[in-house]
Amino acid sequence: MPPTIAEAVHDPVELTRALVDVESVSGNEAGLADRVEAVLRTAAHLRVDRIGNTVVARTDLGREQRIVLAGHLDTVPIAGNFPSRTDDGLIYGCGTSDMKSGVALALHLAVVESRPRHDVTYLFYDCEEVESERNGLRRLGVESPRHLTDAAFAVLLEPTHGLVEAGCQGTLRVMVESTGRRAHSARSWLGANAIHAAGEVLRRLQEYQARTVTIDGCAFREGLNAVRIAGGVAGNVIPDECRIEVNFRFAPDRSETAAAAHVREIFHGYGVEVTDSAAGALPGLDAPAAKDFLAAVGEAPRAKLGWTDVSRFAALGIPALNYGPGDPNLAHTREEHVEVAKIQAGAAVLRRWLAG
Amino acid sequence: MPPTIAEAVHDPVELTRALVDVESVSGNEAGLADRVEAVLRTAAHLRVDRIGNTVVARTDLGREQRIVLAGHLDTVPIAGNFPSRTDDGLIYGCGTSDMKSGVALALHLAVVESRPRHDVTYLFYDCEEVESERNGLRRLGVESPRHLTDAAFAVLLEPTHGLVEAGCQGTLRVMVESTGRRAHSARSWLGANAIHAAGEVLRRLQEYQARTVTIDGCAFREGLNAVRIAGGVAGNVIPDECRIEVNFRFAPDRSETAAAAHVREIFHGYGVEVTDSAAGALPGLDAPAAKDFLAAVGEAPRAKLGWTDVSRFAALGIPALNYGPGDPNLAHTREEHVEVAKIQAGAAVLRRWLAG
């Protein structure tokens, strides 16, 4: 009989397994949130709040500054990888990397570290793996911002394989449209082929020279890519429309507005409609709490190449970075796993940083 | 009370309306085939056969050669254009152009011309507007070829707006595939974008110089066109596959095999799969029966730019051409109509040609 979350809380490795073994695919986090809440309520030094399936636990020691440790409780759908299993220093299973091993570090620390040298807000939230509208951190920022706005710095325990990944890229999606004129394909010269016209859009994409921007020592590499293309009416009709969905991953020195203007300029002459947009986040490594966190880790930070919820903290004016034991390349795969050694190392870093 | 088919058979204009007013969307031709068969059986000079919903009527006068007059009984689905209506010398309605006005010429002539100077096989067949497998003319060629193989020449009464359209283009469809390697779009340089790679396919299409080939005085203009494109996995994934459906309309001096080889050469370096292929038909205007038909029409022939069932006759070794009163550009439209004057002129041409 494997230990429960309550029984495992003193060992972040056992705790990772116990968390993985409570299924919590996005939308189904209630059972896991209940257990996390119950464990947190056993710690006398924490004030615990429950908002939907988001659990917030705060120390209140009157420290000079407050920091946040945050992680999401949900996972992508199970893919034959539940419950967890161990093999040669690895824990396999859905959520092991993304991000129940990170959640385990925060939950463990919340319970065992009763006198941290900063006040700490521990955040465990739901629905990170689904549409932004449902994201628990976003909702907390809207519905109960007081839980966030008094913090000076945040660590998001998303998988980084034990490295510090600072800030994040922004992401923009646009629909680029080429148009033409329908005709029967047996008399194609009477029409204008919108798919052929899309060739120029693809040429511009292929010739695009993406920037790499270094900020606070972190190199943000951009990318502009077609992610979908669709066009055509029927097998015997010259098509009058072709739509290309383009994803622009941009360095955080561009605003969303500037990113959209850049993309419109690239596709000058074509219809461009923005369908999705999320700001990047600057690394913010000059914040004092960030500096002493980096010292505790003892390794140079690098840029987060991807969009994460650090951007939501950045939007609230809270510098944030990503730091977790999971390997981001294993997230969302059937073979998802985490190294036991990375969990142990991460727990040591956080204890070193927060020990009073 | 408009006249029935039996009552209208002596007037090809009235007969067109009567034929249009019996709904016969592909698959539902039985009622119309019954009426056509019944009218043909009233003519003592015809031997009538019924094969499914295809009706064949033959004279047997011992003439030196036999010709075919053929038309399909079915229409595309009704689009608010049933029953027929007339307006200022035009008959509107589903099938007026494609091709009940042509069927009316053949049915009228079959009944009134009891002593034609060639033996005539009149063919009224089903399911031309749907997949080739169901085509009544194709089935007749397979199941009862004796009805076809003794003919020296065929006129297919498809809409040509009163002109002679000789032969037809072939048509080939291929799927051209570009491939790549998936990656997260935030780290796009780890992948290879198959949609971007498809840009080269579109460039070759756009730069393609289509031939115009003149055969028997008929100019066949070719065309190579993308008709559909599809690619993409998700909004945050570099796509590893993009598929472009290309339609090649080719002059009848190319065989299907030669056409496929040409297209493979154009898209050298990409996966090319043939998904659909139909041979063209040479004009065959040097056949004696074709020459005297052209003399009766009195106008220069031109190439048929499109694929029609003349190709099925050509495959059986029977020269065939298209000649009908409808306007091909109105076929399959809500506004489909035919000019009364074109019906009358067409009937006069056929009588002039066949009068004994």
mmCIF file of C-alpha atoms in Angstrom, chain A residues 169 173 184-189 193 195-199 202 205-206 221-239 242 245 247 249 305-306 329, chain B residues 169 173 184-189 193 195-199 202 205-206 221-239 242 245 247 249 305-306 329:
data_model
loop_
_atom_site.group_PDB
_atom_site.id
_atom_site.type_symbol
_atom_site.label_atom_id
_atom_site.label_comp_id
_atom_site.label_asym_id
_atom_site.label_seq_id
_atom_site.Cartn_x
_atom_site.Cartn_y
_atom_site.Cartn_z
ATOM 1 C CA GLN A 169 8.473 34.282 -24.689
ATOM 2 C CA ARG A 173 -1.367 33.572 -33.442
ATOM 3 C CA HIS A 184 -13.832 25.376 -62.965
ATOM 4 C CA SER A 185 -10.420 23.696 -62.923
ATOM 5 C CA ALA A 186 -10.899 22.677 -66.581
ATOM 6 C CA ARG A 187 -10.842 26.405 -67.406
ATOM 7 C CA SER A 188 -8.450 27.514 -64.689
ATOM 8 C CA TRP A 189 -7.309 30.663 -66.523
ATOM 9 C CA ASN A 193 -5.761 30.400 -57.494
ATOM 10 C CA ILE A 195 -3.520 28.429 -52.876
ATOM 11 C CA HIS A 196 -0.889 29.373 -55.443
ATOM 12 C CA ALA A 197 -0.986 32.920 -54.062
ATOM 13 C CA ALA A 198 -0.284 31.523 -50.588
ATOM 14 C CA GLY A 199 3.107 30.405 -51.902
ATOM 15 C CA LEU A 202 5.223 30.565 -47.263
ATOM 16 C CA LEU A 205 8.031 32.525 -43.685
ATOM 17 C CA GLN A 206 10.853 30.431 -45.023
ATOM 18 C CA ARG A 221 15.274 33.032 -29.604
ATOM 19 C CA GLU A 222 12.223 33.971 -31.628
ATOM 20 C CA GLY A 223 10.341 31.904 -34.200
ATOM 21 C CA LEU A 224 7.718 32.624 -36.860
ATOM 22 C CA ASN A 225 5.977 29.533 -38.147
ATOM 23 C CA ALA A 226 2.964 28.333 -40.075
ATOM 24 C CA VAL A 227 1.204 25.852 -37.813
ATOM 25 C CA ARG A 228 -1.817 25.131 -40.013
ATOM 26 C CA ILE A 229 -2.855 25.674 -43.608
ATOM 27 C CA ALA A 230 -6.194 25.011 -45.260
ATOM 28 C CA GLY A 231 -7.684 25.887 -48.591
ATOM 29 C CA GLY A 232 -9.836 24.433 -51.342
ATOM 30 C CA VAL A 233 -13.436 24.078 -52.425
ATOM 31 C CA ALA A 234 -13.687 20.866 -54.417
ATOM 32 C CA GLY A 235 -11.502 18.686 -56.590
ATOM 33 C CA ASN A 236 -12.537 20.533 -59.752
ATOM 34 C CA VAL A 237 -12.656 24.138 -58.527
ATOM 35 C CA ILE A 238 -9.914 26.777 -58.536
ATOM 36 C CA PRO A 239 -9.933 27.856 -54.885
ATOM 37 C CA CYS A 242 -6.456 29.855 -48.461
ATOM 38 C CA GLU A 245 -2.360 30.045 -39.206
ATOM 39 C CA ASN A 247 2.417 31.342 -34.605
ATOM 40 C CA ARG A 249 6.970 33.248 -30.457
ATOM 41 C CA LEU A 305 11.577 29.267 -24.505
ATOM 42 C CA GLY A 306 7.864 28.753 -24.245
ATOM 43 C CA ASN A 329 10.819 17.784 -23.138
ATOM 44 C CA GLN B 169 -9.286 17.109 -71.822
ATOM 45 C CA ARG B 173 -5.554 14.308 -59.509
ATOM 46 C CA HIS B 184 7.083 22.606 -30.080
ATOM 47 C CA SER B 185 6.559 25.945 -31.824
ATOM 48 C CA ALA B 186 8.327 27.713 -28.929
ATOM 49 C CA ARG B 187 11.492 25.840 -29.982
ATOM 50 C CA SER B 188 10.795 25.723 -33.702
ATOM 51 C CA TRP B 189 14.466 25.348 -34.672
ATOM 52 C CA ASN B 193 8.263 22.921 -40.987
ATOM 53 C CA ILE B 195 4.097 23.780 -44.470
ATOM 54 C CA HIS B 196 7.045 26.066 -45.183
ATOM 55 C CA ALA B 197 8.501 23.293 -47.361
ATOM 56 C CA ALA B 198 5.236 23.215 -49.332
ATOM 57 C CA GLY B 199 6.047 26.757 -50.471
ATOM 58 C CA LEU B 202 3.312 26.233 -54.745
ATOM 59 C CA LEU B 205 2.691 25.546 -59.615
ATOM 60 C CA GLN B 206 2.733 29.298 -59.946
ATOM 61 C CA ARG B 221 -5.403 24.541 -73.173
ATOM 62 C CA GLU B 222 -3.943 22.682 -70.218
ATOM 63 C CA GLY B 223 -3.931 23.665 -66.556
ATOM 64 C CA LEU B 224 -2.069 22.508 -63.458
ATOM 65 C CA ASN B 225 -3.632 23.698 -60.225
ATOM 66 C CA ALA B 226 -3.691 23.122 -56.504
ATOM 67 C CA VAL B 227 -7.321 22.500 -55.598
ATOM 68 C CA ARG B 228 -6.866 21.738 -51.902
ATOM 69 C CA ILE B 229 -4.176 22.158 -49.277
ATOM 70 C CA ALA B 230 -4.113 20.923 -45.710
ATOM 71 C CA GLY B 231 -1.446 20.727 -43.045
ATOM 72 C CA GLY B 232 -0.938 21.239 -39.346
ATOM 73 C CA VAL B 233 -1.112 19.395 -36.060
ATOM 74 C CA ALA B 234 -1.979 21.978 -33.398
ATOM 75 C CA GLY B 235 -1.549 25.668 -32.784
ATOM 76 C CA ASN B 236 1.750 25.122 -30.944
ATOM 77 C CA VAL B 237 3.353 22.368 -33.025
ATOM 78 C CA ILE B 238 5.706 22.662 -35.998
ATOM 79 C CA PRO B 239 3.886 20.529 -38.575
ATOM 80 C CA CYS B 242 1.423 19.124 -45.594
ATOM 81 C CA GLU B 245 -4.144 18.082 -53.980
ATOM 82 C CA ASN B 247 -5.549 18.723 -60.563
ATOM 83 C CA ARG B 249 -6.261 19.017 -66.951
ATOM 84 C CA LEU B 305 -12.276 22.188 -72.066
ATOM 85 C CA GLY B 306 -13.533 19.839 -69.431
ATOM 86 C CA ASN B 329 -21.432 27.980 -67.732
#
